[in-house]
């Protein structure tokens, strides 16, 4: 679709090629609308997930877990990075063609910013275009947060979660941040042979998880040679041609640690700074997140926002569900809303992966709920041979159940295949299945799922 034939006749403009935006762009185009989708970089067709987020990092994690005797660690890492690059290139091309091949979709590569409530300008490499549409959808995602720490600017030996993926394999690495991103990268680089130190400012890493679950994660990280220092407040970073040095305090005592590289992993912030939201009358929050209602409408009529840019849970599958909500609002009966969501799971892809859904024990007790729990180390689960078969029987399984009505309130699964099993638990919760019903289901053998038969039988 050419700019000449589309200028001034667009029904919808989508800014950003994330999961929700690209899927909605295709749905609207197939419904007969003329759609423009704007992506700031040709290297980001398809969005964060397939290019620098979920897919490439999990490819690196998978390859880190493979034992390749006789291959130097640096070569193993380089091979993994090349496979990562080949995979993302394939997926990026597929995502581009999915929209570019539609006659009613205009694909633009450039930076978009609002010039009014229903208009934007797009700066491409060749020109600056003015576009307007009856509807605009913002799907620009999030970007790594850079803290106000002296020397924390990304460059040289200091990396964020994007640049670290193409850095030379460091013999030593300091990870600033003990959250989910920091833990994943600590796990992957530890398994590639790096000496990793995680500096976490909290009382303990993974503070949102129950202590017994977090302890199991830390134990597995230690198996990979990772050291976690808690209550560590970073005060500065310096670097030279030989190393980077991180200055920090623990209990008021100043310390330093030097390494080949530093990874800043202190979360991600909504990518809205260059959008000129004020020109459209779009309200945003303190972190730049776009404020939306339960139907994903912004404060500007006809402007919507999807995915990470709204400041909610930063998961690709939530962005996809945002697409369902908005598609239902624009093309369906309008009954869906973001309030429909219950039991949304997540996985931290350390080794083995930690997956969780619903309430932790700590959260349930703080709410004053009457609960039962079942906790068991994976190695002690007799009816769960698969982790032993594949050579990694580490981990823990924990359920939190309402003591009155036997409803599952939450679960934490850290074991081989947990990223799959957690979806079954989440589905059971959405359907109101009692813990005893899930306990008595028939599961394949040998599998990780059949651990539910045994563990749920030990609720106390």
Short mmCIF file of C-alpha atoms in Angstrom, two decimals:
data_model
loop_
_atom_site.label_atom_id
_atom_site.label_comp_id
_atom_site.label_asym_id
_atom_site.label_seq_id
_atom_site.Cartn_x
_atom_site.Cartn_y
_atom_site.Cartn_z
CA UNK A 1 0.00 0.00 0.00
CA UNK A 2 1.65 3.26 -1.08
CA UNK A 3 1.74 6.51 0.88
CA UNK A 4 0.12 8.27 -2.08
CA UNK A 5 -2.98 6.12 -2.05
CA UNK A 6 -3.24 6.07 1.74
CA UNK A 7 -2.50 9.66 2.73
CA UNK A 8 -5.52 11.20 4.44
CA UNK A 9 -7.58 8.00 4.01
CA UNK A 10 -6.33 5.86 6.84
CA UNK A 11 -8.77 4.32 9.28
CA UNK A 12 -6.18 3.31 11.88
CA UNK A 13 -2.56 4.08 12.65
CA UNK A 14 -0.64 1.65 14.88
CA UNK A 15 2.56 2.99 16.44
CA UNK A 16 4.88 0.14 17.35
CA UNK A 17 5.11 -3.45 16.16
CA UNK A 18 4.58 -5.27 19.45
CA UNK A 19 2.48 -8.39 19.85
CA UNK A 20 -0.82 -6.63 20.50
CA UNK A 21 -0.35 -3.91 17.89
CA UNK A 22 0.75 -6.10 15.00
CA UNK A 23 -2.03 -8.63 15.66
CA UNK A 24 -4.67 -5.92 15.85
CA UNK A 25 -3.33 -4.21 12.71
CA UNK A 26 -3.80 -7.45 10.80
CA UNK A 27 -7.28 -8.03 12.22
CA UNK A 28 -8.44 -4.51 11.31
CA UNK A 29 -6.98 -4.78 7.82
CA UNK A 30 -8.74 -8.09 7.20
CA UNK A 31 -11.96 -6.47 8.43
CA UNK A 32 -11.68 -3.93 5.60
CA UNK A 33 -9.84 -1.03 7.21
CA UNK A 34 -6.87 0.83 5.77
CA UNK A 35 -4.13 0.61 8.36
CA UNK A 36 -0.66 2.11 8.77
CA UNK A 37 1.85 0.55 11.15
CA UNK A 38 4.93 2.54 12.14
CA UNK A 39 8.05 0.91 13.57
CA UNK A 40 11.10 2.97 14.46
CA UNK A 41 13.66 0.35 13.36
CA UNK A 42 13.80 -2.32 10.68
CA UNK A 43 15.57 -4.45 13.30
CA UNK A 44 12.44 -4.39 15.47
CA UNK A 45 9.75 -5.65 13.08
CA UNK A 46 7.72 -7.97 15.28
CA UNK A 47 8.51 -6.10 18.48
CA UNK A 48 10.67 -6.62 21.55
CA UNK A 49 9.71 -10.25 22.14
CA UNK A 50 11.13 -11.81 19.00
CA UNK A 51 14.05 -9.43 18.53
CA UNK A 52 15.62 -8.59 21.90
CA UNK A 53 13.34 -10.07 24.54
CA UNK A 54 11.60 -13.39 25.10
CA UNK A 55 12.72 -15.42 22.09
CA UNK A 56 16.42 -14.52 21.77
CA UNK A 57 17.11 -14.65 25.50
CA UNK A 58 15.40 -18.01 25.88
CA UNK A 59 17.42 -19.30 22.92
CA UNK A 60 20.58 -18.27 24.78
CA UNK A 61 19.31 -19.93 27.95
CA UNK A 62 18.59 -23.16 26.09
CA UNK A 63 22.05 -23.25 24.56
CA UNK A 64 23.69 -22.41 27.91
CA UNK A 65 22.05 -25.51 29.37
CA UNK A 66 23.54 -27.81 26.73
CA UNK A 67 26.75 -29.59 27.65
CA UNK A 68 29.26 -29.43 24.81
CA UNK A 69 32.43 -31.16 25.97
CA UNK A 70 35.62 -30.00 24.34
CA UNK A 71 34.20 -26.69 23.07
CA UNK A 72 35.66 -23.58 24.72
CA UNK A 73 33.11 -21.48 26.60
CA UNK A 74 33.67 -18.47 24.36
CA UNK A 75 33.04 -20.56 21.25
CA UNK A 76 29.93 -22.10 22.78
CA UNK A 77 28.65 -18.59 23.53
CA UNK A 78 29.49 -17.31 20.04
CA UNK A 79 27.65 -20.28 18.51
CA UNK A 80 24.64 -19.54 20.70
CA UNK A 81 24.62 -15.87 19.71
CA UNK A 82 24.79 -16.82 16.02
CA UNK A 83 21.85 -19.20 16.41
CA UNK A 84 20.00 -16.46 18.29
CA UNK A 85 20.63 -14.03 15.44
CA UNK A 86 19.55 -16.50 12.77
CA UNK A 87 16.34 -17.23 14.67
CA UNK A 88 15.41 -13.59 15.23
CA UNK A 89 16.15 -12.73 11.58
CA UNK A 90 13.81 -15.49 10.45
CA UNK A 91 11.02 -14.39 12.78
CA UNK A 92 11.52 -10.71 11.95
CA UNK A 93 11.16 -11.39 8.23
CA UNK A 94 8.04 -13.47 8.84
CA UNK A 95 6.48 -10.73 10.97
CA UNK A 96 7.25 -8.11 8.34
CA UNK A 97 5.66 -10.11 5.55
CA UNK A 98 2.55 -10.86 7.62
CA UNK A 99 1.59 -7.19 7.43
CA UNK A 100 3.50 -5.88 4.43
CA UNK A 101 1.88 -8.49 2.19
CA UNK A 102 -1.60 -7.16 2.99
CA UNK A 103 -2.77 -4.66 0.37
CA UNK A 104 -4.55 -2.52 2.94
CA UNK A 105 -1.58 -2.12 5.30
CA UNK A 106 1.03 0.62 4.95
CA UNK A 107 4.31 -0.25 6.67
CA UNK A 108 6.52 2.67 7.63
CA UNK A 109 9.95 2.55 9.23
CA UNK A 110 10.57 5.72 11.20
CA UNK A 111 9.98 7.56 14.45
CA UNK A 112 6.44 8.70 15.13
CA UNK A 113 5.27 11.60 17.27
CA UNK A 114 1.88 13.21 17.74
CA UNK A 115 1.10 16.54 16.13
CA UNK A 116 -2.55 16.56 17.24
CA UNK A 117 -5.30 14.31 18.64
CA UNK A 118 -5.62 12.27 15.44
CA UNK A 119 -2.40 13.10 13.59
CA UNK A 120 1.27 12.15 13.70
CA UNK A 121 4.46 12.87 11.86
CA UNK A 122 6.84 10.07 10.93
CA UNK A 123 10.53 10.75 10.41
CA UNK A 124 11.96 8.14 8.07
CA UNK A 125 15.49 8.05 6.70
CA UNK A 126 14.32 9.73 3.49
CA UNK A 127 11.55 12.10 4.53
CA UNK A 128 9.06 13.34 7.09
CA UNK A 129 5.46 12.27 6.56
CA UNK A 130 2.23 13.63 8.00
CA UNK A 131 -0.46 11.05 8.65
CA UNK A 132 -3.91 11.22 10.18
CA UNK A 133 -6.56 8.64 10.98
CA UNK A 134 -9.84 8.27 12.80
CA UNK A 135 -8.11 5.98 15.31
CA UNK A 136 -4.56 5.71 16.63
CA UNK A 137 -3.20 2.79 18.66
CA UNK A 138 0.02 3.11 20.67
CA UNK A 139 2.04 -0.08 21.10
CA UNK A 140 5.59 1.18 21.64
CA UNK A 141 6.41 -1.14 24.53
CA UNK A 142 9.08 -0.51 27.16
CA UNK A 143 12.83 -0.03 27.29
CA UNK A 144 15.53 -0.81 29.89
CA UNK A 145 15.53 1.63 32.78
CA UNK A 146 18.78 3.54 33.33
CA UNK A 147 19.16 4.49 37.00
CA UNK A 148 20.53 7.78 38.30
CA UNK A 149 23.81 6.16 39.28
CA UNK A 150 27.09 7.84 38.28
CA UNK A 151 28.66 5.88 35.41
CA UNK A 152 25.55 3.78 34.72
CA UNK A 153 25.14 5.04 31.14
CA UNK A 154 25.09 2.18 28.65
CA UNK A 155 28.31 1.87 26.68
CA UNK A 156 31.71 0.21 26.77
CA UNK A 157 31.68 -2.41 29.52
CA UNK A 158 28.30 -1.30 30.91
CA UNK A 159 25.32 -3.04 29.31
CA UNK A 160 21.57 -3.30 29.43
CA UNK A 161 19.55 -6.42 28.63
CA UNK A 162 19.80 -5.68 24.90
CA UNK A 163 23.50 -4.91 24.46
CA UNK A 164 24.68 -7.74 26.73
CA UNK A 165 23.37 -10.26 24.20
CA UNK A 166 26.10 -9.31 21.73
CA UNK A 167 28.90 -8.51 24.15
CA UNK A 168 31.96 -10.79 24.25
CA UNK A 169 31.49 -13.54 26.82
CA UNK A 170 32.77 -11.96 30.05
CA UNK A 171 34.94 -14.02 32.35
CA UNK A 172 33.32 -12.05 35.16
CA UNK A 173 30.02 -10.18 35.23
CA UNK A 174 28.32 -7.94 37.79
CA UNK A 175 24.53 -7.81 37.52
CA UNK A 176 22.97 -4.74 39.14
CA UNK A 177 19.47 -5.86 40.11
CA UNK A 178 18.09 -9.09 41.54
CA UNK A 179 14.72 -9.02 39.79
CA UNK A 180 13.47 -11.32 37.08
CA UNK A 181 15.65 -9.98 34.25
CA UNK A 182 18.76 -9.93 36.41
CA UNK A 183 18.19 -13.48 37.63
CA UNK A 184 17.65 -14.84 34.12
CA UNK A 185 20.84 -13.29 32.79
CA UNK A 186 22.79 -14.35 35.88
CA UNK A 187 21.66 -17.91 35.24
CA UNK A 188 22.53 -17.90 31.55
CA UNK A 189 25.98 -16.33 31.90
CA UNK A 190 26.78 -18.49 34.90
CA UNK A 191 26.08 -21.57 32.80
CA UNK A 192 28.25 -20.23 29.99
CA UNK A 193 31.10 -20.11 32.51
CA UNK A 194 31.14 -16.49 33.66
CA UNK A 195 31.77 -15.68 37.30
CA UNK A 196 28.60 -13.76 38.10
CA UNK A 197 27.84 -11.53 41.07
CA UNK A 198 24.32 -10.14 41.52
CA UNK A 199 23.94 -6.96 43.55
CA UNK A 200 20.39 -6.69 44.87
CA UNK A 201 19.26 -3.71 46.92
CA UNK A 202 16.48 -5.64 48.64
CA UNK A 203 16.66 -7.80 51.73
CA UNK A 204 16.84 -10.78 49.38
CA UNK A 205 16.61 -11.46 45.69
CA UNK A 206 13.16 -12.27 44.27
CA UNK A 207 11.48 -10.57 47.21
CA UNK A 208 8.04 -11.06 45.62
CA UNK A 209 8.40 -14.82 45.97
CA UNK A 210 8.02 -16.79 49.19
CA UNK A 211 11.32 -17.25 51.03
CA UNK A 212 11.42 -21.03 50.52
CA UNK A 213 10.87 -20.63 46.78
CA UNK A 214 13.42 -17.82 46.45
CA UNK A 215 15.92 -19.88 48.42
CA UNK A 216 15.56 -22.74 45.96
CA UNK A 217 16.22 -20.37 43.05
CA UNK A 218 19.29 -19.01 44.79
CA UNK A 219 20.58 -22.53 45.45
CA UNK A 220 20.32 -23.38 41.75
CA UNK A 221 22.06 -20.13 40.82
CA UNK A 222 24.88 -20.98 43.20
CA UNK A 223 25.21 -24.32 41.40
CA UNK A 224 26.00 -22.25 38.29
CA UNK A 225 28.63 -20.22 40.15
CA UNK A 226 26.45 -17.18 40.79
CA UNK A 227 26.87 -15.14 43.97
CA UNK A 228 24.02 -12.94 45.21
CA UNK A 229 24.71 -10.04 47.55
CA UNK A 230 21.59 -8.60 49.17
CA UNK A 231 21.09 -5.15 50.71
CA UNK A 232 23.64 -3.85 48.20
CA UNK A 233 23.11 -0.21 47.26
CA UNK A 234 25.13 0.68 44.15
CA UNK A 235 26.69 4.16 44.36
CA UNK A 236 28.77 4.34 41.19
CA UNK A 237 30.29 2.57 38.21
CA UNK A 238 33.61 3.31 36.54
CA UNK A 239 35.42 1.59 33.69
CA UNK A 240 38.71 1.56 31.84
CA UNK A 241 40.35 -0.55 29.17
CA UNK A 242 40.80 -3.52 31.50
CA UNK A 243 37.63 -3.72 33.62
CA UNK A 244 34.55 -2.09 35.08
CA UNK A 245 34.33 -1.36 38.79
CA UNK A 246 31.09 -1.13 40.73
CA UNK A 247 31.04 0.75 44.01
CA UNK A 248 28.30 -0.16 46.47
CA UNK A 249 27.38 -0.15 50.13
CA UNK A 250 26.12 -2.94 52.34
CA UNK A 251 24.87 -1.75 55.71
CA UNK A 252 26.69 1.53 55.24
CA UNK A 253 30.01 -0.22 54.57
CA UNK A 254 31.57 0.81 51.22
CA UNK A 255 32.71 -1.98 48.91
CA UNK A 256 33.91 -2.42 45.35
CA UNK A 257 33.91 -5.22 42.84
CA UNK A 258 35.56 -5.31 39.41
CA UNK A 259 34.53 -7.38 36.41
CA UNK A 260 34.83 -7.62 32.64
CA UNK A 261 31.27 -6.33 32.23
CA UNK A 262 28.34 -4.87 34.14
CA UNK A 263 24.68 -5.52 33.37
CA UNK A 264 22.14 -2.94 34.52
CA UNK A 265 18.94 -4.91 35.17
CA UNK A 266 16.67 -2.59 37.12
CA UNK A 267 13.44 -3.01 35.21
CA UNK A 268 11.94 -1.45 32.11
CA UNK A 269 10.07 1.82 31.62
CA UNK A 270 7.32 2.62 29.07
CA UNK A 271 8.75 3.95 25.80
CA UNK A 272 6.82 7.21 25.43
CA UNK A 273 9.42 9.96 25.73
CA UNK A 274 9.54 10.78 22.00
CA UNK A 275 5.81 10.45 21.26
CA UNK A 276 4.86 14.04 22.20
CA UNK A 277 1.77 12.77 23.98
CA UNK A 278 0.86 16.28 25.10
CA UNK A 279 0.03 17.30 21.54
CA UNK A 280 -2.77 14.75 21.53
CA UNK A 281 -3.97 15.37 25.07
CA UNK A 282 -2.92 11.90 26.23
CA UNK A 283 -2.41 11.56 29.99
CA UNK A 284 0.60 9.65 31.28
CA UNK A 285 1.90 8.63 34.70
CA UNK A 286 5.08 9.28 36.63
CA UNK A 287 7.05 6.62 34.75
CA UNK A 288 5.76 7.73 31.37
CA UNK A 289 3.10 5.02 31.26
CA UNK A 290 0.00 5.84 29.23
CA UNK A 291 -3.14 5.94 31.36
CA UNK A 292 -5.94 3.76 29.97
CA UNK A 293 -9.34 2.55 31.09
CA UNK A 294 -10.47 -1.08 31.17
CA UNK A 295 -11.10 -0.94 27.42
CA UNK A 296 -7.58 0.43 26.76
CA UNK A 297 -8.84 3.89 25.77
CA UNK A 298 -6.60 6.84 26.61
CA UNK A 299 -7.75 10.30 27.68
CA UNK A 300 -7.81 11.32 23.99
CA UNK A 301 -10.90 10.21 22.07
CA UNK A 302 -10.08 7.58 19.47
CA UNK A 303 -6.58 6.90 20.84
CA UNK A 304 -5.81 3.57 22.52
CA UNK A 305 -2.73 1.93 24.04
CA UNK A 306 -1.72 -1.72 24.29
CA UNK A 307 0.97 -3.75 26.02
CA UNK A 308 3.92 -2.65 28.13
CA UNK A 309 3.45 1.03 27.32
CA UNK A 310 0.45 1.13 29.67
CA UNK A 311 2.63 0.33 32.66
CA UNK A 312 0.98 -2.99 33.54
CA UNK A 313 2.40 -6.50 33.53
CA UNK A 314 5.15 -6.63 30.92
CA UNK A 315 4.35 -9.91 29.23
CA UNK A 316 3.89 -10.61 25.52
CA UNK A 317 0.81 -12.71 26.22
CA UNK A 318 -0.80 -9.83 28.13
CA UNK A 319 -0.18 -7.61 25.11
CA UNK A 320 -1.86 -10.28 22.98
CA UNK A 321 -4.84 -10.28 25.31
CA UNK A 322 -4.93 -6.48 25.08
CA UNK A 323 -5.43 -7.04 21.35
CA UNK A 324 -8.37 -9.33 22.10
CA UNK A 325 -9.94 -6.74 24.40
CA UNK A 326 -9.59 -3.92 21.89
CA UNK A 327 -10.57 -6.06 18.90
CA UNK A 328 -13.72 -7.05 20.77
CA UNK A 329 -14.40 -3.38 21.50
CA UNK A 330 -13.81 -2.24 17.91
CA UNK A 331 -15.06 -5.23 15.91
CA UNK A 332 -17.17 -7.26 18.33
CA UNK A 333 -19.82 -6.82 20.99
CA UNK A 334 -17.65 -4.80 23.38
CA UNK A 335 -18.07 -7.16 26.32
CA UNK A 336 -14.38 -7.85 26.93
CA UNK A 337 -12.29 -5.70 29.26
CA UNK A 338 -8.98 -5.96 31.06
CA UNK A 339 -10.92 -6.69 34.25
CA UNK A 340 -11.75 -10.12 32.83
CA UNK A 341 -8.26 -11.42 33.51
CA UNK A 342 -7.72 -13.88 36.31
CA UNK A 343 -4.90 -16.30 37.08
CA UNK A 344 -2.31 -14.82 34.72
CA UNK A 345 0.88 -16.90 35.09
CA UNK A 346 4.52 -15.99 34.52
CA UNK A 347 7.83 -17.78 34.25
CA UNK A 348 11.37 -16.77 35.16
CA UNK A 349 13.61 -18.76 32.85
CA UNK A 350 16.42 -19.54 35.22
CA UNK A 351 17.52 -23.20 35.25
CA UNK A 352 15.27 -24.94 36.07
CA UNK A 353 12.53 -22.38 35.35
CA UNK A 354 10.38 -20.86 38.07
CA UNK A 355 6.72 -20.39 37.18
CA UNK A 356 4.02 -18.86 39.31
CA UNK A 357 0.33 -17.97 39.19
CA UNK A 358 -1.99 -16.36 41.70
CA UNK A 359 -1.11 -15.64 45.32
CA UNK A 360 2.02 -16.65 47.17
CA UNK A 361 1.70 -17.90 50.74
CA UNK A 362 2.96 -14.56 52.04
CA UNK A 363 0.39 -12.64 50.00
CA UNK A 364 -2.46 -14.90 51.07
CA UNK A 365 -1.60 -14.58 54.76
CA UNK A 366 -1.30 -10.78 54.49
CA UNK A 367 -4.83 -10.77 53.11
CA UNK A 368 -6.00 -12.71 56.15
CA UNK A 369 -7.10 -15.73 54.16
CA UNK A 370 -7.53 -19.14 55.73
CA UNK A 371 -5.24 -21.37 53.68
CA UNK A 372 -3.68 -24.77 53.30
CA UNK A 373 -0.30 -25.29 51.66
CA UNK A 374 1.56 -28.14 50.05
CA UNK A 375 5.32 -27.83 49.56
CA UNK A 376 7.70 -30.46 48.26
CA UNK A 377 11.17 -30.54 46.78
CA UNK A 378 11.13 -31.97 43.27
CA UNK A 379 13.79 -34.55 44.10
CA UNK A 380 11.44 -35.96 46.77
CA UNK A 381 8.40 -36.29 44.48
CA UNK A 382 8.21 -40.00 43.75
CA UNK A 383 5.56 -39.67 41.02
CA UNK A 384 7.62 -37.25 38.93
CA UNK A 385 10.38 -39.10 37.08
CA UNK A 386 10.80 -36.72 34.14
CA UNK A 387 13.19 -34.27 35.85
CA UNK A 388 15.35 -37.24 36.87
CA UNK A 389 15.20 -38.62 33.33
CA UNK A 390 16.51 -35.39 31.81
CA UNK A 391 19.13 -35.06 34.53
CA UNK A 392 17.88 -32.12 36.59
CA UNK A 393 15.78 -33.11 39.63
CA UNK A 394 16.24 -29.75 41.36
CA UNK A 395 13.42 -27.41 42.31
CA UNK A 396 10.36 -27.02 44.46
CA UNK A 397 6.57 -27.21 44.07
CA UNK A 398 4.26 -25.17 46.26
CA UNK A 399 0.48 -24.75 46.27
CA UNK A 400 -1.67 -22.33 48.23
CA UNK A 401 -5.30 -23.43 48.59
CA UNK A 402 -8.34 -21.89 50.30
CA UNK A 403 -9.00 -23.96 53.41
CA UNK A 404 -12.76 -23.35 53.21
CA UNK A 405 -13.70 -24.20 49.63
CA UNK A 406 -10.61 -26.03 48.29
CA UNK A 407 -10.05 -23.45 45.55
CA UNK A 408 -6.49 -23.01 44.30
CA UNK A 409 -5.28 -19.54 45.25
CA UNK A 410 -1.81 -19.81 43.78
CA UNK A 411 1.13 -22.01 42.91
CA UNK A 412 4.88 -21.77 42.47
CA UNK A 413 6.52 -24.44 40.34
CA UNK A 414 10.28 -24.55 39.93
CA UNK A 415 11.25 -27.56 37.89
CA UNK A 416 11.87 -28.89 34.42
CA UNK A 417 8.86 -28.05 32.20
CA UNK A 418 7.30 -25.72 34.78
CA UNK A 419 6.62 -23.15 32.04
CA UNK A 420 4.18 -25.66 30.55
CA UNK A 421 2.64 -27.10 33.71
CA UNK A 422 1.80 -23.67 35.11
CA UNK A 423 -0.62 -23.10 32.23
CA UNK A 424 -2.63 -26.13 33.31
CA UNK A 425 -2.77 -24.85 36.89
CA UNK A 426 -3.83 -21.39 35.68
CA UNK A 427 -6.57 -22.93 33.53
CA UNK A 428 -7.83 -24.96 36.51
CA UNK A 429 -7.99 -21.77 38.56
CA UNK A 430 -9.90 -19.88 35.85
CA UNK A 431 -12.41 -22.69 35.59
CA UNK A 432 -12.94 -22.89 39.34
CA UNK A 433 -11.56 -26.42 39.62
CA UNK A 434 -10.99 -27.52 43.21
CA UNK A 435 -7.52 -28.60 44.27
CA UNK A 436 -8.81 -32.13 44.91
CA UNK A 437 -10.20 -32.30 41.36
CA UNK A 438 -6.87 -31.26 39.86
CA UNK A 439 -5.13 -33.74 42.16
CA UNK A 440 -7.21 -36.62 40.79
CA UNK A 441 -6.80 -35.91 37.08
CA UNK A 442 -5.17 -38.46 34.78
CA UNK A 443 -1.83 -37.21 33.41
CA UNK A 444 0.64 -38.77 31.00
CA UNK A 445 3.66 -40.67 32.31
CA UNK A 446 6.51 -39.95 32.59
CA UNK A 447 5.81 -36.23 32.74
CA UNK A 448 6.31 -33.24 35.00
CA UNK A 449 2.55 -32.68 35.19
CA UNK A 450 1.91 -35.86 37.16
CA UNK A 451 3.66 -34.29 40.15
CA UNK A 452 0.31 -32.58 40.77
CA UNK A 453 -1.19 -35.97 41.73
CA UNK A 454 1.28 -36.37 44.57
CA UNK A 455 1.92 -32.82 45.78
CA UNK A 456 -1.75 -31.79 45.95
CA UNK A 457 -2.36 -34.87 48.07
CA UNK A 458 -0.21 -33.35 50.83
CA UNK A 459 -2.14 -30.15 51.53
CA UNK A 460 -1.96 -29.19 55.20
#
